[in-house]
Coordinates of C-alpha atoms and ligand atoms in Angstrom, one line a residue:
X1 CA 54.5 -122.6 37.7
X2 CA 51.8 -120.4 39.3
X3 CA 52.0 -116.5 39.0
X4 CA 51.7 -114.5 42.2
X5 CA 51.1 -110.8 42.1
X6 CA 52.5 -108.4 44.2
X7 CA 51.1 -105.0 44.8
X8 CA 54.0 -102.7 44.5
X9 CA 54.3 -100.3 47.4
X10 CA 55.4 -96.8 46.0
X11 CA 55.5 -92.8 46.5
X12 CA 54.9 -91.0 43.8
X13 CA 56.8 -93.6 41.5
X14 CA 59.5 -94.5 44.1
X15 CA 59.2 -98.1 45.2
X16 CA 59.2 -98.5 49.0
X17 CA 61.3 -101.4 50.6
X18 CA 58.4 -103.7 51.2
X19 CA 58.3 -104.2 47.5
X20 CA 61.1 -105.7 47.4
X21 CA 60.2 -107.8 50.2
X22 CA 57.1 -109.0 48.9
X23 CA 58.9 -110.1 45.6
X24 CA 61.6 -112.0 47.7
X25 CA 58.2 -114.0 49.5
X26 CA 56.7 -114.0 46.3
X27 CA 59.4 -116.0 44.5
X28 CA 58.9 -118.8 47.0
X29 CA 55.4 -119.3 46.0
X30 CA 55.3 -119.0 42.4
X31 CA 56.4 -116.6 39.3
X32 CA 56.1 -112.9 40.9
X33 CA 54.4 -110.3 38.6
X34 CA 54.5 -107.3 39.9
X35 CA 51.5 -104.5 39.7
X36 CA 52.2 -101.1 39.3
X37 CA 49.8 -98.7 39.9
X38 CA 50.4 -94.8 39.0
X39 CA 52.9 -93.1 37.3
X40 CA 56.6 -94.3 37.9
X41 CA 56.3 -98.0 36.2
X42 CA 58.9 -97.3 33.6
X43 CA 61.6 -95.9 35.9
X44 CA 60.5 -98.9 38.2
X45 CA 60.8 -101.9 36.0
X46 CA 64.7 -102.7 36.4
X47 CA 64.3 -102.2 40.3
X48 CA 61.5 -104.7 40.3
X49 CA 62.9 -107.2 37.7
X50 CA 66.1 -107.1 40.0
X51 CA 63.8 -108.8 43.0
X52 CA 62.7 -111.2 40.8
X53 CA 59.6 -109.6 39.3
X54 CA 58.9 -111.8 35.8
X55 CA 56.5 -109.9 34.9
X56 CA 55.8 -105.9 35.5
X57 CA 52.1 -104.2 34.8
X58 CA 51.6 -101.1 34.8
X59 CA 48.3 -99.1 35.6
X60 CA 48.7 -95.8 34.6
X61 CA 45.6 -94.1 33.9
X62 CA 45.3 -91.0 36.3
X63 CA 41.2 -92.3 36.7
X64 CA 43.0 -94.8 38.9
X65 CA 45.1 -92.3 41.1
X66 CA 42.1 -89.2 41.2
X67 CA 40.1 -91.8 43.7
X68 CA 40.2 -93.4 46.8
X69 CA 41.4 -97.5 46.9
X70 CA 38.4 -99.1 45.2
X71 CA 39.7 -98.6 41.5
X72 CA 43.0 -100.2 42.7
X73 CA 41.0 -103.4 43.9
X74 CA 39.2 -103.5 40.8
X75 CA 42.5 -103.4 39.0
X76 CA 43.7 -106.2 40.7
X77 CA 40.3 -108.0 40.0
X78 CA 41.1 -107.9 36.2
X79 CA 44.2 -109.0 36.7
X80 CA 43.0 -111.7 39.0
X81 CA 39.9 -112.8 36.9
X82 CA 42.4 -113.3 33.7
X83 CA 45.8 -115.0 35.1
X84 CA 44.0 -116.7 38.2
X85 CA 47.3 -116.1 40.3
X86 CA 47.8 -118.6 43.1
X87 CA 48.2 -115.6 45.6
X88 CA 48.0 -112.0 45.6
X89 CA 50.2 -109.9 48.1
X90 CA 49.2 -106.7 49.6
X91 CA 51.2 -104.1 52.0
X92 CA 49.4 -104.4 54.9
X93 CA 49.0 -100.8 55.3
X94 CA 45.6 -98.7 56.0
X95 CA 44.9 -98.4 52.5
X96 CA 46.3 -102.0 51.6
X97 CA 44.3 -104.0 53.7
X98 CA 40.9 -102.0 52.4
X99 CA 42.4 -102.4 49.1
X100 CA 42.5 -106.4 50.2
X101 CA 39.1 -106.6 51.2
X102 CA 37.3 -105.1 48.4
X103 CA 39.2 -107.4 46.4
X104 CA 38.7 -110.7 48.3
X105 CA 34.8 -109.8 48.2
X106 CA 35.1 -108.9 44.2
X107 CA 36.7 -112.6 43.6
X108 CA 35.4 -114.8 46.3
X109 CA 38.8 -115.2 47.7
X110 CA 39.7 -115.9 51.4
X111 CA 41.5 -113.0 53.0
X112 CA 44.7 -113.1 55.3
X113 CA 45.8 -109.8 56.9
X114 CA 48.8 -108.6 58.8
X115 CA 51.4 -112.0 57.7
X116 CA 54.7 -111.8 59.6
X117 CA 55.8 -114.6 57.5
X118 CA 54.8 -116.6 54.4
X119 CA 56.0 -119.9 52.9
X120 CA 54.8 -122.4 50.5
X121 CA 53.1 -125.5 51.2
X122 CA 51.6 -128.4 49.8
X123 CA 48.3 -126.4 49.3
X124 CA 49.0 -123.1 48.6
X125 CA 50.8 -120.4 50.7
X126 CA 50.9 -120.9 54.4
X127 CA 51.3 -117.5 56.2
X128 CA 51.8 -116.5 60.2
X129 CA 50.0 -114.2 62.2
X130 CA 51.3 -112.7 65.5
X131 CA 47.9 -112.3 67.3
X132 CA 46.3 -111.5 70.8
X133 CA 49.4 -109.0 71.2
X134 CA 52.2 -111.2 70.3
X135 CA 50.9 -113.8 72.8
X136 CA 50.4 -116.2 69.5
X137 CA 51.5 -117.1 66.4
X138 CA 49.4 -118.6 63.9
X139 CA 49.7 -120.5 60.7
X140 CA 46.9 -120.3 58.6
X141 CA 45.9 -120.7 54.6
X142 CA 43.4 -120.0 52.4
X143 CA 41.3 -122.5 51.2
X144 CA 39.2 -120.4 48.5
X145 CA 40.1 -118.6 45.2
X146 CA 43.5 -117.1 45.1
X147 CA 45.3 -116.2 48.7
X148 CA 45.0 -112.8 49.3
X149 CA 48.0 -112.0 52.0
X150 CA 48.5 -108.6 53.6
X151 CA 52.2 -108.5 54.2
X152 CA 53.9 -106.3 57.2
X153 CA 57.0 -104.7 56.3
X154 CA 60.2 -105.9 57.6
X155 CA 58.7 -109.9 57.0
X156 CA 61.5 -111.0 54.9
X157 CA 65.0 -109.9 54.2
X158 CA 65.1 -108.6 50.3
X159 CA 67.3 -110.8 48.1
X160 CA 67.7 -110.1 44.7
X161 CA 67.2 -112.5 41.8
X162 CA 66.7 -111.4 38.3
X163 CA 63.1 -112.0 37.1
X164 CA 62.8 -111.0 33.1
X165 CA 60.6 -107.7 33.9
X166 CA 58.6 -107.9 30.7
X167 CA 56.4 -104.8 30.9
X168 CA 53.2 -104.6 30.1
X169 CA 50.5 -101.8 30.2
X170 CA 46.9 -102.4 31.3
X171 CA 44.4 -100.0 30.8
X172 CA 41.8 -101.1 33.5
X173 CA 37.9 -100.3 33.3
X174 CA 36.7 -98.8 36.5
X175 CA 33.1 -99.0 37.4
X176 CA 31.2 -95.2 38.5
X177 CA 30.8 -97.0 41.7
X178 CA 34.6 -97.0 42.3
X179 CA 34.7 -93.5 41.2
X180 CA 32.2 -92.6 44.5
X181 CA 35.1 -90.9 46.4
X182 CA 37.5 -88.5 44.8
X183 CA 40.7 -87.5 46.1
X184 CA 40.6 -83.3 46.1
X185 CA 43.7 -82.7 47.6
X186 CA 46.7 -84.7 48.4
X187 CA 49.7 -82.9 50.5
X188 CA 53.0 -84.7 51.0
X189 CA 54.3 -85.1 54.8
X190 CA 57.1 -82.9 55.7
X191 CA 60.1 -84.9 55.4
X192 CA 61.9 -85.9 58.3
X193 CA 64.9 -87.5 57.2
X194 CA 64.5 -90.3 59.4
X195 CA 62.6 -94.0 57.4
X196 CA 58.7 -94.2 57.7
X197 CA 58.4 -95.9 61.3
X198 CA 56.6 -99.0 60.0
X199 CA 59.1 -99.6 57.1
X200 CA 62.0 -98.9 58.9
X201 CA 64.8 -101.8 60.2
X202 CA 65.8 -99.9 63.2
X203 CA 63.4 -98.1 65.7
X204 CA 64.3 -96.6 68.9
X205 CA 61.1 -95.5 70.9
X206 CA 61.0 -93.7 73.9
X207 CA 58.4 -93.6 76.9
X208 CA 57.5 -92.0 80.1
X209 CA 60.8 -92.0 81.4
X210 CA 62.1 -89.7 78.4
X211 CA 60.6 -87.4 81.0
X212 CA 59.5 -85.3 77.7
X213 CA 63.0 -85.1 76.6
X214 CA 63.5 -87.1 73.2
X215 CA 66.7 -85.8 72.6
X216 CA 68.7 -88.3 73.5
X217 CA 66.2 -91.1 71.8
X218 CA 66.3 -89.0 68.8
X219 CA 70.4 -88.9 68.4
X220 CA 70.4 -92.6 69.0
X221 CA 68.2 -93.2 66.2
X222 CA 70.0 -90.9 64.0
X223 CA 73.3 -92.5 64.8
X224 CA 71.8 -95.8 63.7
X225 CA 69.3 -94.6 60.7
X226 CA 66.6 -95.7 62.6
X227 CA 63.0 -94.7 62.9
X228 CA 61.9 -92.8 66.1
X229 CA 58.7 -94.3 68.2
X230 CA 57.1 -93.5 71.3
X231 CA 54.8 -95.0 73.7
X232 CA 51.1 -93.8 74.2
X233 CA 51.9 -92.4 77.8
X234 CA 55.0 -89.9 75.7
X235 CA 52.5 -89.3 73.5
X236 CA 49.4 -88.6 75.4
X237 CA 51.3 -86.2 77.3
X238 CA 52.0 -83.9 74.0
X239 CA 55.9 -85.2 73.9
X240 CA 55.8 -86.8 70.6
X241 CA 53.5 -86.9 67.6
X242 CA 50.8 -89.2 67.5
X243 CA 51.7 -90.5 64.4
X244 CA 54.9 -92.5 66.7
X245 CA 52.9 -94.2 68.8
X246 CA 53.7 -98.1 68.9
X247 CA 51.3 -100.3 70.3
X248 CA 47.8 -101.5 70.2
X249 CA 46.2 -98.1 69.4
X250 CA 49.0 -97.3 67.6
X251 CA 51.4 -98.2 65.1
X252 CA 52.2 -102.0 64.3
X253 CA 56.2 -102.2 63.9
X254 CA 58.3 -105.3 63.0
X255 CA 61.7 -104.3 62.6
X256 CA 64.7 -106.1 63.0
X257 CA 66.1 -104.1 65.8
X258 CA 63.4 -102.5 68.5
X259 CA 65.3 -100.3 71.0
X260 CA 62.6 -99.3 74.1
X261 CA 63.7 -96.4 76.3
X262 CA 62.2 -95.4 79.5
X263 CA 59.2 -97.7 78.6
X264 CA 58.0 -100.0 80.8
X265 CA 56.6 -102.3 78.6
X266 CA 53.0 -103.0 78.8
X267 CA 51.1 -105.1 77.1
X268 CA 48.9 -102.5 74.8
X269 CA 52.9 -101.3 73.5
X270 CA 53.9 -104.5 73.2
X271 CA 51.3 -105.6 71.1
X272 CA 52.9 -103.0 68.4
X273 CA 56.6 -104.2 68.6
X274 CA 56.7 -107.8 70.3
X275 CA 57.2 -109.5 66.7
X276 CA 60.3 -107.2 66.7
X277 CA 63.5 -109.4 65.1
X278 CA 65.6 -108.3 68.2
X279 CA 64.2 -106.1 71.0
X280 CA 66.6 -104.1 73.4
X281 CA 65.4 -102.2 76.5
X282 CA 67.4 -99.5 78.6
X283 CA 65.2 -99.0 81.8
X284 CA 66.3 -97.6 85.2
X285 CA 63.9 -100.3 87.1
X286 CA 65.2 -104.0 86.8
X287 CA 62.1 -105.4 87.6
X288 CA 60.5 -103.6 84.8
X289 CA 58.0 -105.9 82.3
X290 CA 59.8 -104.8 79.3
X291 CA 62.7 -107.0 80.4
X292 CA 60.4 -110.6 80.0
X293 CA 60.4 -110.3 76.6
X294 CA 64.0 -108.5 75.6
X295 CA 67.1 -110.3 73.7
X296 CA 69.0 -107.6 75.6
X297 CA 68.4 -105.0 78.8
X298 CA 70.3 -102.2 79.9
X299 CA 69.3 -101.2 83.8
X300 CA 70.4 -97.8 83.8
X301 CA 69.4 -94.0 83.2
X302 CA 68.5 -93.6 79.1
X303 CA 70.4 -90.4 80.3
X304 CA 73.3 -91.6 80.7
X305 CA 73.1 -95.3 78.6
X306 CA 71.7 -93.5 75.4
X307 CA 74.4 -90.9 74.4
X308 CA 76.9 -93.6 75.3
X309 CA 75.7 -96.0 72.9
X310 CA 75.3 -92.9 70.4
X311 CA 79.2 -92.1 70.7
X312 CA 79.9 -96.0 70.4
X313 CA 78.0 -96.3 67.2
X314 CA 79.2 -92.8 65.7
X315 CA 82.9 -94.3 66.7
X316 CA 82.5 -97.0 64.6
Ligands
LIG1 P1 55.4 -96.1 81.8 O1 54.7 -97.2 82.4 O2 55.0 -94.9 83.0 O3 57.0 -96.7 82.2 C1 57.9 -95.9 82.1 C2 59.3 -96.5 82.1 O4 60.4 -95.4 82.3 C3 59.0 -96.9 83.7 O5 59.7 -98.4 83.7 C4 60.5 -96.3 84.5 O6 61.4 -97.6 85.2 C5 61.3 -95.9 83.5 N1 61.9 -94.8 83.5 C6 61.9 -93.5 84.1 N2 62.8 -93.0 83.8 C7 63.8 -93.4 83.6 C8 65.1 -93.6 83.1 N3 65.7 -92.0 83.2 N4 66.1 -93.9 82.1 C9 65.2 -95.6 82.1 N5 63.9 -95.3 82.4 C10 63.4 -94.7 82.9 N6 50.2 -97.8 75.2 C11 51.0 -97.8 74.5 O7 52.4 -97.5 74.4 N7 50.6 -97.9 72.9 C12 49.4 -97.7 72.7 O8 49.3 -98.4 71.9 C13 48.5 -98.4 73.8 N8 47.0 -98.6 74.0 C14 46.7 -98.7 74.9 C15 45.1 -98.8 74.7 C16 44.6 -98.7 76.0 C17 42.9 -99.5 75.6 C18 44.6 -98.7 77.2 C19 43.8 -99.1 78.4 C20 46.1 -98.6 77.3 C21 47.1 -98.1 76.3 N9 48.3 -98.1 76.1 C22 49.1 -98.1 75.2 C23 49.1 -97.6 77.4 C24 49.6 -98.4 78.1 O9 48.9 -99.5 79.1 C25 50.8 -98.0 79.3 O10 50.3 -96.9 80.0 C26 51.7 -97.4 78.3 O11 52.3 -98.1 77.4 C27 52.9 -96.7 79.1 O12 53.7 -95.8 79.0 P2 55.2 -96.1 79.3 O13 56.5 -97.3 79.3 O14 56.2 -94.9 78.5 O15 55.2 -95.2 81.0

């Protein structure tokens, strides 16, 4: 059976949810091999095997982590050359996309970014992308080399299926060119206690309709264990951090549930959330464009609706 490489997304050794999602996708395409770059693979190996990793390649050489993404691309290129996998699945975040692009050049392979779905096809993996602000869904496949695909978080529901989990340590060759950009300091973000916006299964976002008071948005988000997002209007007004902006010039999210409160639904906002599985809007204007794309819409004042919804969730 064809091998499928999965670059494991982790933070200081703690495996992130997209890794389990990508292993689930990899099982549709062949036999998953998890590539774990950085310290912590020993601890993570049981979890990776539980989601179907037949093999785990650990690259714990500290030299790899001392530099920006270039060494990761070299590590993956060495593995691709040795094993000729049918596909390489990489997390679709800023670093992942850079690794994927470098890997595609190094291996002469085709690259597809921001896949929201990947299925097995007769001539190789078939990916789905959502383009032009979510107006089109495009299916494509790589026609040369290993299919290098960056996969957006929440593109699959993680399903457990035991894999052999054979463990292998790899000591890679890293070129001087890959050592051109050295990391000089790395500080962990202050933890908010909420999930990461791009990975969260539920996102509750607030817009100009909040008038700058995000308390009901945050309270509702916390009752659901959700991440908090914001429209650009709210961010530009200085009401919420720029890192929380959802949309064309912000973050792209694709959660199971997206709640837009006091957000009109401009095309640039839709570009960042239209692929959410279920969309709910709370807006006091029944003509607001956001209602064109929702699964459930509440016409009402968010300062009344969200606290009631929060109480209802807490009462469950
Ligand atoms: P508004 O459009 O002002 O909507 C506020 C809504 O709140 C209204 O529908 C109103 O009825 C409702 N409301 C008011 N009070 C209440 C209340 N008490 N209860 C319930 N509802 C209430 N925008 C983004 O979001 N993300 C982007 O990445 C982004 N990128 C952009 C890039 C470019 C190049 C450009 C030109 C624009 C971009 N924008 C982006 C801006 C976008 O065009 C809109 O201006 C923005 O999304 C509007 O934000 P909003 O919906 O919060 O505000």
